[in-house]
mmCIF file of C-alpha atoms in Angstrom:
data_model
loop_
_atom_site.group_PDB
_atom_site.id
_atom_site.type_symbol
_atom_site.label_atom_id
_atom_site.label_comp_id
_atom_site.label_asym_id
_atom_site.label_seq_id
_atom_site.Cartn_x
_atom_site.Cartn_y
_atom_site.Cartn_z
ATOM 1 C CA MET A 1 124.800 112.737 99.582
ATOM 2 C CA SER A 2 123.792 113.303 95.977
ATOM 3 C CA ILE A 3 121.516 111.137 93.849
ATOM 4 C CA ILE A 4 123.135 110.674 90.447
ATOM 5 C CA HIS A 5 121.075 109.089 87.726
ATOM 6 C CA ILE A 6 122.756 107.453 84.724
ATOM 7 C CA THR A 7 120.556 106.617 81.765
ATOM 8 C CA LEU A 8 121.380 105.042 78.411
ATOM 9 C CA VAL A 9 119.885 106.808 75.397
ATOM 10 C CA GLY A 10 118.678 104.876 72.361
ATOM 11 C CA GLY A 11 115.832 105.237 69.896
ATOM 12 C CA GLN A 12 113.164 104.771 72.594
ATOM 13 C CA THR A 13 113.230 107.964 74.644
ATOM 14 C CA THR A 14 110.073 107.517 76.758
ATOM 15 C CA PRO A 15 111.534 105.029 79.295
ATOM 16 C CA VAL A 16 114.614 107.252 79.614
ATOM 17 C CA TYR A 17 112.498 110.234 80.648
ATOM 18 C CA GLN A 18 110.305 108.103 82.922
ATOM 19 C CA GLY A 19 113.355 106.746 84.731
ATOM 20 C CA ILE A 20 114.614 110.259 85.394
ATOM 21 C CA ILE A 21 111.276 111.347 86.866
ATOM 22 C CA ALA A 22 111.023 108.186 88.989
ATOM 23 C CA SER A 23 114.571 108.578 90.373
ATOM 24 C CA ASN A 24 114.158 112.267 91.280
ATOM 25 C CA PRO A 25 117.932 112.821 91.012
ATOM 26 C CA ASP A 26 120.177 115.772 91.775
ATOM 27 C CA LYS A 27 122.124 115.150 88.586
ATOM 28 C CA VAL A 28 121.471 113.254 85.335
ATOM 29 C CA ILE A 29 124.105 111.713 83.073
ATOM 30 C CA LEU A 30 122.868 110.837 79.581
ATOM 31 C CA ILE A 31 124.960 108.187 77.833
ATOM 32 C CA HIS A 32 124.527 108.560 74.069
ATOM 33 C CA SER A 33 126.182 107.724 70.763
ATOM 34 C CA GLN A 34 126.590 110.018 67.785
ATOM 35 C CA GLN A 35 123.402 108.523 66.371
ATOM 36 C CA THR A 36 121.326 109.312 69.486
ATOM 37 C CA GLU A 37 122.676 112.764 70.335
ATOM 38 C CA ALA A 38 119.467 114.429 69.090
ATOM 39 C CA GLU A 39 117.386 112.186 71.363
ATOM 40 C CA ALA A 40 119.647 113.040 74.311
ATOM 41 C CA ASN A 41 119.179 116.752 73.675
ATOM 42 C CA ARG A 42 115.384 116.354 73.525
ATOM 43 C CA ILE A 43 115.426 114.554 76.861
ATOM 44 C CA ALA A 44 117.672 117.206 78.419
ATOM 45 C CA ALA A 45 115.222 119.896 77.274
ATOM 46 C CA GLU A 46 112.380 118.187 79.164
ATOM 47 C CA ILE A 47 114.059 118.045 82.587
ATOM 48 C CA GLU A 48 114.983 120.774 85.033
ATOM 49 C CA VAL A 49 117.815 119.109 87.000
ATOM 50 C CA ARG A 50 121.506 119.440 86.184
ATOM 51 C CA CYS A 51 122.358 117.316 83.177
ATOM 52 C CA GLU A 52 125.513 116.058 81.443
ATOM 53 C CA LEU A 53 125.759 114.381 78.041
ATOM 54 C CA HIS A 54 128.483 111.723 77.640
ATOM 55 C CA LEU A 55 129.371 110.399 74.196
ATOM 56 C CA PHE A 56 130.096 106.626 74.208
ATOM 57 C CA ASP A 57 131.187 104.261 71.484
ATOM 58 C CA PRO A 58 128.111 102.090 70.810
ATOM 59 C CA VAL A 59 129.796 98.667 70.432
ATOM 60 C CA ASN A 60 133.554 98.660 71.161
ATOM 61 C CA LEU A 61 133.764 96.756 74.452
ATOM 62 C CA GLN A 62 137.211 98.026 75.434
ATOM 63 C CA LYS A 63 136.273 101.670 74.883
ATOM 64 C CA ILE A 64 132.941 101.184 76.698
ATOM 65 C CA ASN A 65 134.695 99.541 79.667
ATOM 66 C CA GLU A 66 137.231 102.365 79.901
ATOM 67 C CA ALA A 67 134.504 105.036 79.707
ATOM 68 C CA ILE A 68 132.363 103.379 82.414
ATOM 69 C CA SER A 69 135.394 102.899 84.698
ATOM 70 C CA LYS A 70 136.350 106.561 84.342
ATOM 71 C CA LEU A 71 132.781 107.620 85.067
ATOM 72 C CA LYS A 72 132.597 105.362 88.128
ATOM 73 C CA GLU A 73 135.821 106.793 89.558
ATOM 74 C CA SER A 74 134.330 110.305 89.441
ATOM 75 C CA PHE A 75 131.630 109.438 92.005
ATOM 76 C CA SER A 76 131.936 109.875 95.744
ATOM 77 C CA VAL A 77 131.361 106.902 98.058
ATOM 78 C CA SER A 78 128.477 108.867 99.558
ATOM 79 C CA ASP A 79 126.704 109.295 96.217
ATOM 80 C CA ARG A 80 123.579 107.264 95.506
ATOM 81 C CA ILE A 81 123.670 105.937 91.922
ATOM 82 C CA THR A 82 120.624 104.860 89.903
ATOM 83 C CA ILE A 83 121.091 103.402 86.438
ATOM 84 C CA ASN A 84 118.398 102.933 83.777
ATOM 85 C CA VAL A 85 119.420 100.321 81.184
ATOM 86 C CA SER A 86 116.082 100.307 79.325
ATOM 87 C CA SER A 87 117.485 101.962 76.216
ATOM 88 C CA GLY A 88 120.839 102.340 74.483
ATOM 89 C CA THR A 89 122.971 99.557 73.029
ATOM 90 C CA LYS A 90 123.119 96.031 74.469
ATOM 91 C CA PRO A 91 126.885 96.311 75.234
ATOM 92 C CA TRP A 92 126.176 99.438 77.304
ATOM 93 C CA SER A 93 123.412 97.697 79.260
ATOM 94 C CA LEU A 94 125.432 94.570 79.970
ATOM 95 C CA MET A 95 128.589 96.402 80.998
ATOM 96 C CA PHE A 96 126.860 98.994 83.195
ATOM 97 C CA TYR A 97 124.988 96.180 84.940
ATOM 98 C CA GLY A 98 128.162 94.144 85.362
ATOM 99 C CA MET A 99 130.108 97.046 86.833
ATOM 100 C CA PHE A 100 127.443 98.459 89.182
ATOM 101 C CA SER A 101 125.176 95.541 90.160
ATOM 102 C CA GLY A 102 127.442 94.568 93.048
ATOM 103 C CA GLU A 103 127.751 98.086 94.479
ATOM 104 C CA ALA A 104 125.769 98.725 97.659
ATOM 105 C CA ASN A 105 125.134 102.377 96.759
ATOM 106 C CA ALA A 106 123.860 101.605 93.245
ATOM 107 C CA SER A 107 120.591 100.298 91.818
ATOM 108 C CA VAL A 108 120.037 99.160 88.244
ATOM 109 C CA PHE A 109 116.578 99.012 86.690
ATOM 110 C CA VAL A 110 114.705 98.592 83.435
ATOM 111 C CA ILE A 111 111.307 99.988 82.353
ATOM 112 C CA ASP A 112 109.130 97.742 80.211
ATOM 113 C CA GLN A 113 106.457 98.555 77.599
ATOM 114 C CA ASN A 114 103.764 98.556 80.294
ATOM 115 C CA ASN A 115 105.601 101.375 82.080
ATOM 116 C CA LEU A 116 106.598 99.144 84.972
ATOM 117 C CA MET A 117 110.017 99.768 86.477
ATOM 118 C CA TRP A 118 111.828 96.559 87.482
ATOM 119 C CA ASP A 119 114.721 96.703 89.949
ATOM 120 C CA LEU A 120 117.232 94.189 88.557
ATOM 121 C CA LYS A 121 118.629 93.502 92.047
ATOM 122 C CA THR A 122 115.446 92.994 94.055
ATOM 123 C CA HIS A 123 113.082 92.161 91.131
ATOM 124 C CA ARG A 124 110.537 94.551 92.635
ATOM 125 C CA GLN A 125 108.290 96.509 90.314
ATOM 126 C CA THR A 126 106.753 99.967 90.510
ATOM 127 C CA GLU A 127 104.593 101.859 88.035
ATOM 128 C CA VAL A 128 106.108 105.016 86.564
ATOM 129 C CA VAL A 129 104.562 108.290 85.446
ATOM 130 C CA PHE A 130 103.235 108.454 81.881
ATOM 131 C CA ASP A 131 102.545 111.713 80.027
ATOM 132 C CA MET A 132 101.362 111.475 76.415
ATOM 133 C CA ASP A 133 102.381 115.019 75.453
ATOM 134 C CA VAL A 134 105.897 114.541 76.784
ATOM 135 C CA GLN A 135 106.147 111.250 74.871
ATOM 136 C CA PHE A 136 105.247 112.965 71.590
ATOM 137 C CA ARG A 137 107.846 115.685 72.198
ATOM 138 C CA LEU A 138 110.517 113.136 73.095
ATOM 139 C CA LEU A 139 109.867 111.331 69.824
ATOM 140 C CA GLY A 140 110.300 114.652 68.019
ATOM 141 C CA ASN A 141 106.627 114.937 67.015
ATOM 142 C CA ALA A 142 104.740 117.325 69.270
ATOM 143 C CA LEU A 143 100.970 116.984 68.906
ATOM 144 C CA SER A 144 99.918 120.477 67.876
ATOM 145 C CA GLN A 145 96.278 120.047 66.892
ATOM 146 C CA PHE A 146 93.494 117.807 68.194
ATOM 147 C CA ARG A 147 89.916 117.731 69.455
ATOM 148 C CA THR A 148 88.381 116.148 72.523
ATOM 149 C CA SER A 149 84.959 114.505 72.500
ATOM 150 C CA ASP A 150 83.710 117.546 74.446
ATOM 151 C CA TYR A 151 84.188 119.563 71.249
ATOM 152 C CA PHE A 152 80.966 117.981 69.991
ATOM 153 C CA THR A 153 77.649 119.020 71.555
ATOM 154 C CA GLU A 154 74.824 116.801 72.787
ATOM 155 C CA THR A 155 72.921 117.705 69.619
ATOM 156 C CA ASP A 156 75.913 116.599 67.544
ATOM 157 C CA ARG A 157 75.887 113.263 69.325
ATOM 158 C CA ALA A 158 72.141 112.831 68.965
ATOM 159 C CA ILE A 159 72.178 113.039 65.164
ATOM 160 C CA ILE A 160 74.522 110.053 64.765
ATOM 161 C CA SER A 161 71.508 107.709 64.795
ATOM 162 C CA ASP A 162 69.765 109.848 62.128
ATOM 163 C CA ILE A 163 72.841 109.733 59.897
ATOM 164 C CA ARG A 164 73.039 105.973 60.325
ATOM 165 C CA GLU A 165 69.389 105.629 59.350
ATOM 166 C CA LEU A 166 69.792 107.720 56.189
ATOM 167 C CA ARG A 167 72.912 105.800 55.219
ATOM 168 C CA ALA A 168 71.233 102.426 55.713
ATOM 169 C CA PHE A 169 68.167 103.505 53.705
ATOM 170 C CA ASN A 170 70.216 104.013 50.516
ATOM 171 C CA PHE A 171 73.909 103.393 51.055
ATOM 172 C CA GLN A 172 74.905 104.184 47.453
ATOM 173 C CA ASP A 173 73.107 107.528 47.229
ATOM 174 C CA PHE A 174 74.284 108.561 50.706
ATOM 175 C CA ASN A 175 77.932 107.953 49.832
ATOM 176 C CA GLN A 176 77.609 109.577 46.417
ATOM 177 C CA MET A 177 76.068 112.783 47.769
ATOM 178 C CA THR A 178 78.262 113.172 50.851
ATOM 179 C CA ASP A 179 81.420 112.433 48.835
ATOM 180 C CA PHE A 180 80.405 115.109 46.318
ATOM 181 C CA LEU A 181 79.808 117.813 48.942
ATOM 182 C CA ASN A 182 83.014 116.885 50.734
ATOM 183 C CA LYS A 183 85.028 117.097 47.504
ATOM 184 C CA TYR A 184 83.380 120.360 46.385
ATOM 185 C CA PRO A 185 82.829 122.389 49.601
ATOM 186 C CA HIS A 186 81.377 125.395 47.733
ATOM 187 C CA GLU A 187 78.484 123.315 46.395
ATOM 188 C CA THR A 188 75.264 123.393 48.420
ATOM 189 C CA SER A 189 73.323 120.435 46.982
ATOM 190 C CA ALA A 190 73.842 116.970 45.579
ATOM 191 C CA THR A 191 71.659 114.373 43.873
ATOM 192 C CA GLY A 192 71.876 110.578 44.004
ATOM 193 C CA LYS A 193 71.119 107.926 41.367
ATOM 194 C CA CYS A 194 67.651 107.320 42.805
ATOM 195 C CA ASN A 195 66.913 111.077 42.780
ATOM 196 C CA SER A 196 67.760 111.423 46.456
ATOM 197 C CA THR A 197 68.728 114.980 47.365
ATOM 198 C CA LEU A 198 70.994 116.476 49.994
ATOM 199 C CA LYS A 199 70.945 120.244 50.559
ATOM 200 C CA TRP A 200 73.251 122.282 52.784
ATOM 201 C CA ASN A 201 72.200 125.487 54.528
ATOM 202 C CA LYS A 202 75.306 127.180 55.895
ATOM 203 C CA ASP A 203 73.438 129.866 57.870
ATOM 204 C CA LYS A 204 71.272 127.339 59.688
ATOM 205 C CA LYS A 205 74.046 124.711 59.918
ATOM 206 C CA GLN A 206 71.550 122.258 58.559
ATOM 207 C CA PHE A 207 71.305 119.435 56.043
ATOM 208 C CA GLU A 208 67.970 118.736 54.405
ATOM 209 C CA CYS A 209 67.952 115.177 53.119
ATOM 210 C CA SER A 210 65.306 113.481 51.008
ATOM 211 C CA MET A 211 66.488 109.934 50.559
ATOM 212 C CA ARG A 212 64.847 107.644 47.987
ATOM 213 C CA ASN A 213 65.541 103.997 47.230
ATOM 214 C CA ARG A 214 64.887 101.620 44.343
ATOM 215 C CA GLN A 215 61.622 100.436 45.862
ATOM 216 C CA GLY A 216 60.204 103.953 45.570
ATOM 217 C CA ARG A 217 60.185 104.598 49.301
ATOM 218 C CA GLU A 218 61.302 107.942 50.730
ATOM 219 C CA LEU A 219 62.947 109.003 53.989
ATOM 220 C CA TYR A 220 63.130 112.703 54.845
ATOM 221 C CA LYS A 221 65.194 114.242 57.627
ATOM 222 C CA GLU A 222 66.476 117.666 58.624
ATOM 223 C CA LEU A 223 69.779 117.447 60.456
ATOM 224 C CA HIS A 224 70.807 120.477 62.455
ATOM 225 C CA SER A 225 73.693 120.821 64.917
ATOM 226 C CA GLU A 226 76.791 122.894 65.575
ATOM 227 C CA HIS A 227 79.150 120.510 63.750
ATOM 228 C CA VAL A 228 76.740 118.663 61.507
ATOM 229 C CA ARG A 229 78.877 119.214 58.411
ATOM 230 C CA ASP A 230 81.948 117.667 60.063
ATOM 231 C CA LEU A 231 79.848 114.681 61.054
ATOM 232 C CA MET A 232 77.850 114.169 57.859
ATOM 233 C CA LEU A 233 80.772 114.369 55.455
ATOM 234 C CA ASN A 234 83.900 112.218 55.406
ATOM 235 C CA THR A 235 82.483 109.757 58.022
ATOM 236 C CA GLY A 236 82.986 112.160 60.919
ATOM 237 C CA TRP A 237 79.881 110.638 62.532
ATOM 238 C CA PHE A 238 81.594 107.230 62.681
ATOM 239 C CA GLU A 239 84.745 108.600 64.295
ATOM 240 C CA LEU A 240 82.635 110.313 66.959
ATOM 241 C CA GLU A 241 80.591 107.157 67.526
ATOM 242 C CA VAL A 242 83.772 105.133 68.117
ATOM 243 C CA ALA A 243 85.277 107.870 70.312
ATOM 244 C CA LEU A 244 82.179 108.000 72.523
ATOM 245 C CA MET A 245 82.304 104.237 72.881
ATOM 246 C CA LEU A 246 85.985 104.238 73.847
ATOM 247 C CA ALA A 247 85.381 107.081 76.299
ATOM 248 C CA ARG A 248 83.218 104.656 78.300
ATOM 249 C CA TRP A 249 86.060 102.128 78.680
ATOM 250 C CA ASN A 250 87.155 102.071 82.311
ATOM 251 C CA LYS A 251 90.838 102.369 81.387
ATOM 252 C CA THR A 252 90.440 105.567 79.365
ATOM 253 C CA ARG A 253 92.244 108.503 81.008
ATOM 254 C CA GLN A 254 92.496 110.885 78.039
ATOM 255 C CA LEU A 255 90.972 110.725 74.577
ATOM 256 C CA ARG A 256 91.805 112.955 71.636
ATOM 257 C CA MET A 257 90.325 113.020 68.143
ATOM 258 C CA ASN A 258 91.569 114.255 64.744
ATOM 259 C CA CYS A 259 95.162 114.364 65.979
ATOM 260 C CA ILE A 260 97.456 116.145 63.522
ATOM 261 C CA PHE A 261 101.235 115.971 63.652
ATOM 262 C CA PRO A 262 102.672 118.818 61.542
ATOM 263 C CA THR A 263 105.886 118.930 59.568
ATOM 264 C CA LYS A 264 108.513 121.573 60.209
ATOM 265 C CA SER A 265 107.014 123.609 57.380
ATOM 266 C CA GLY A 266 103.673 123.611 59.165
ATOM 267 C CA SER A 267 101.710 121.451 56.729
ATOM 268 C CA PRO A 268 99.933 118.355 58.073
ATOM 269 C CA LYS A 269 102.207 115.322 58.118
ATOM 270 C CA ASN A 270 99.691 112.735 59.265
ATOM 271 C CA GLU A 271 96.368 112.515 61.031
ATOM 272 C CA ILE A 272 95.403 109.876 63.567
ATOM 273 C CA ASP A 273 91.654 109.589 64.097
ATOM 274 C CA ILE A 274 91.798 108.821 67.833
ATOM 275 C CA ILE A 275 94.592 108.579 70.405
ATOM 276 C CA LEU A 276 93.648 107.162 73.804
ATOM 277 C CA ASN A 277 95.788 107.300 76.942
ATOM 278 C CA SER A 278 95.036 104.271 79.120
ATOM 279 C CA GLY A 279 97.207 105.539 81.970
ATOM 280 C CA ASN A 280 100.278 103.493 81.113
ATOM 281 C CA LYS A 281 100.360 103.413 77.318
ATOM 282 C CA LEU A 282 98.757 104.849 74.188
ATOM 283 C CA LEU A 283 96.142 103.291 71.919
ATOM 284 C CA PHE A 284 96.075 104.609 68.334
ATOM 285 C CA VAL A 285 92.731 104.104 66.586
ATOM 286 C CA GLU A 286 91.877 104.295 62.878
ATOM 287 C CA CYS A 287 88.161 104.560 62.043
ATOM 288 C CA LYS A 288 86.742 103.648 58.629
ATOM 289 C CA THR A 289 83.261 102.416 57.834
ATOM 290 C CA GLN A 290 84.944 99.795 55.647
ATOM 291 C CA ILE A 291 88.437 99.018 54.381
ATOM 292 C CA LYS A 292 88.363 99.761 50.656
ATOM 293 C CA ASN A 293 92.098 100.098 50.119
ATOM 294 C CA GLU A 294 94.614 98.018 52.049
ATOM 295 C CA THR A 295 97.209 100.782 51.718
ATOM 296 C CA ASP A 296 95.210 102.500 54.489
ATOM 297 C CA ILE A 297 96.500 99.763 56.796
ATOM 298 C CA ASP A 298 100.115 100.439 55.804
ATOM 299 C CA LYS A 299 99.691 104.182 56.293
ATOM 300 C CA PHE A 300 98.147 103.706 59.733
ATOM 301 C CA ALA A 301 100.874 101.253 60.794
ATOM 302 C CA ALA A 302 103.561 103.734 59.736
ATOM 303 C CA GLY A 303 101.882 106.516 61.728
ATOM 304 C CA VAL A 304 101.764 104.397 64.878
ATOM 305 C CA ARG A 305 105.461 103.505 64.571
ATOM 306 C CA VAL A 306 106.545 107.107 64.048
ATOM 307 C CA TYR A 307 104.292 108.849 66.574
ATOM 308 C CA GLY A 308 103.628 106.159 69.163
ATOM 309 C CA GLY A 309 106.957 104.501 69.794
ATOM 310 C CA LEU A 310 107.552 100.844 70.599
ATOM 311 C CA GLY A 311 105.032 100.400 73.419
ATOM 312 C CA SER A 312 101.900 101.882 71.836
ATOM 313 C CA LYS A 313 98.960 99.735 70.727
ATOM 314 C CA ALA A 314 96.989 100.077 67.489
ATOM 315 C CA LEU A 315 93.341 99.350 66.666
ATOM 316 C CA PHE A 316 91.525 99.472 63.312
ATOM 317 C CA VAL A 317 87.750 99.870 63.767
ATOM 318 C CA THR A 318 85.217 99.459 60.947
ATOM 319 C CA ASP A 319 81.457 99.411 60.661
ATOM 320 C CA ALA A 320 81.343 96.707 57.981
ATOM 321 C CA PRO A 321 82.897 93.258 58.541
ATOM 322 C CA ILE A 322 86.641 93.113 57.847
ATOM 323 C CA SER A 323 87.867 90.714 55.178
ATOM 324 C CA ALA A 324 90.202 87.876 56.136
ATOM 325 C CA LYS A 325 92.924 89.369 53.940
ATOM 326 C CA ALA A 326 92.687 92.778 55.664
ATOM 327 C CA GLN A 327 92.684 91.128 59.095
ATOM 328 C CA GLU A 328 95.814 89.190 58.171
ATOM 329 C CA LYS A 329 97.574 92.341 56.978
ATOM 330 C CA CYS A 330 96.647 94.167 60.191
ATOM 331 C CA ALA A 331 97.966 91.235 62.231
ATOM 332 C CA ASP A 332 101.260 91.392 60.314
ATOM 333 C CA HIS A 333 101.583 95.023 61.469
ATOM 334 C CA GLY A 334 100.557 94.221 65.057
ATOM 335 C CA ILE A 335 97.219 96.048 64.640
ATOM 336 C CA MET A 336 94.088 94.825 66.408
ATOM 337 C CA THR A 337 90.887 94.786 64.325
ATOM 338 C CA PHE A 338 87.287 95.267 65.355
ATOM 339 C CA SER A 339 84.020 95.598 63.432
ATOM 340 C CA LEU A 340 80.885 97.057 64.979
ATOM 341 C CA GLN A 341 79.078 94.182 63.265
ATOM 342 C CA ASN A 342 80.811 91.743 65.620
ATOM 343 C CA ASN A 343 78.318 89.708 67.603
ATOM 344 C CA VAL A 344 80.186 87.142 69.656
ATOM 345 C CA ALA A 345 78.253 85.043 72.188
ATOM 346 C CA ASN A 346 75.454 87.605 71.927
ATOM 347 C CA LEU A 347 77.522 90.114 73.893
ATOM 348 C CA PRO A 348 76.812 93.833 73.339
ATOM 349 C CA VAL A 349 79.338 95.087 70.791
ATOM 350 C CA GLU A 350 80.768 97.627 73.236
ATOM 351 C CA LYS A 351 81.363 95.021 75.931
ATOM 352 C CA PHE A 352 83.057 92.706 73.442
ATOM 353 C CA LEU A 353 85.374 95.540 72.350
ATOM 354 C CA PHE A 354 86.342 96.302 75.941
ATOM 355 C CA LEU A 355 87.045 92.628 76.683
ATOM 356 C CA MET A 356 89.325 92.468 73.649
ATOM 357 C CA LEU A 357 91.205 95.620 74.690
ATOM 358 C CA ASP A 358 91.541 94.409 78.295
ATOM 359 C CA SER A 359 93.025 91.162 77.027
ATOM 360 C CA GLU A 360 95.493 92.802 74.621
ATOM 361 C CA LEU A 361 96.541 95.943 76.489
ATOM 362 C CA PHE A 362 99.370 94.474 78.546
ATOM 363 C CA ASN A 363 100.742 92.146 75.891
ATOM 364 C CA VAL A 364 104.248 93.233 74.941
ATOM 365 C CA ASN A 365 104.663 94.262 71.301
ATOM 366 C CA ALA A 366 107.150 92.378 69.159
ATOM 367 C CA LYS A 367 110.271 94.415 68.392
#
């Protein structure tokens, strides 16, 4: 007896691959159209079992019926047939189900956005394997460059509170000086409007900061760590702060920072601040101290669609409160929003974030 797995290939390739792994077949038949041939080839490259690609008309019912009948006649009565109708065209799904649902040696199933496999005969569910790297490859966007939170040392983590204190002491001067040194990396010092100074010592990996405010007060700090420049400039400290918080969520299985998806030419195509694997789906996170330009929301939403697929979740985290207009735009894109200034029912901000994620994680995204 052979186990033959038939799977319908559409734009969403992750459930196709997951169904193959769950079925553990001797042979795989990929049903594809001309438009999804590239996706079928990517799936075939990820599996080691014998594989056949069958080109089907996507919508012509007579041609689809003839092709399924011919395929069915090629099987032996002793073969065990599993069919994944999660992807592909609706006519394919309906006609494969209609032709095989009554067969004793066949099972038909679908995999939902929560990576649960539902047997359409018995209505039983099982959880399927999820691999974030395979998902990126199946979508045609292998993740080539990223960091984990372990990249940053304990000293790196300890200076986050110092950076926050300097920033709060004189927000305007802090932003002016760090923006200048980030824009002109060969410069070693910057001055703020209140005569605050920020000096960079490359050999010591140290910032010397003398922060002054309009009341004439002064705050002096020396910040030294392995990656202090990454943290001090371009709000790297905030991304790390959010990443460390998310790492403490009990559903976090993997967490990657500064995730870059390159183009074919090798230049960066897009960067996602944080990607979290919860064990059954991905959470894409954008970190900004505040939303200054609403086009950042559009850019983030586009990145999630391209790199995350249909089932991924998206979260926009800020330090400052988020305006009603920005929240509405995020909601239009299906993006959750969270500000570290949230203080609901006097809950610790971290606990409130986790409660929100727990509540939203298994909600199915609108198509």
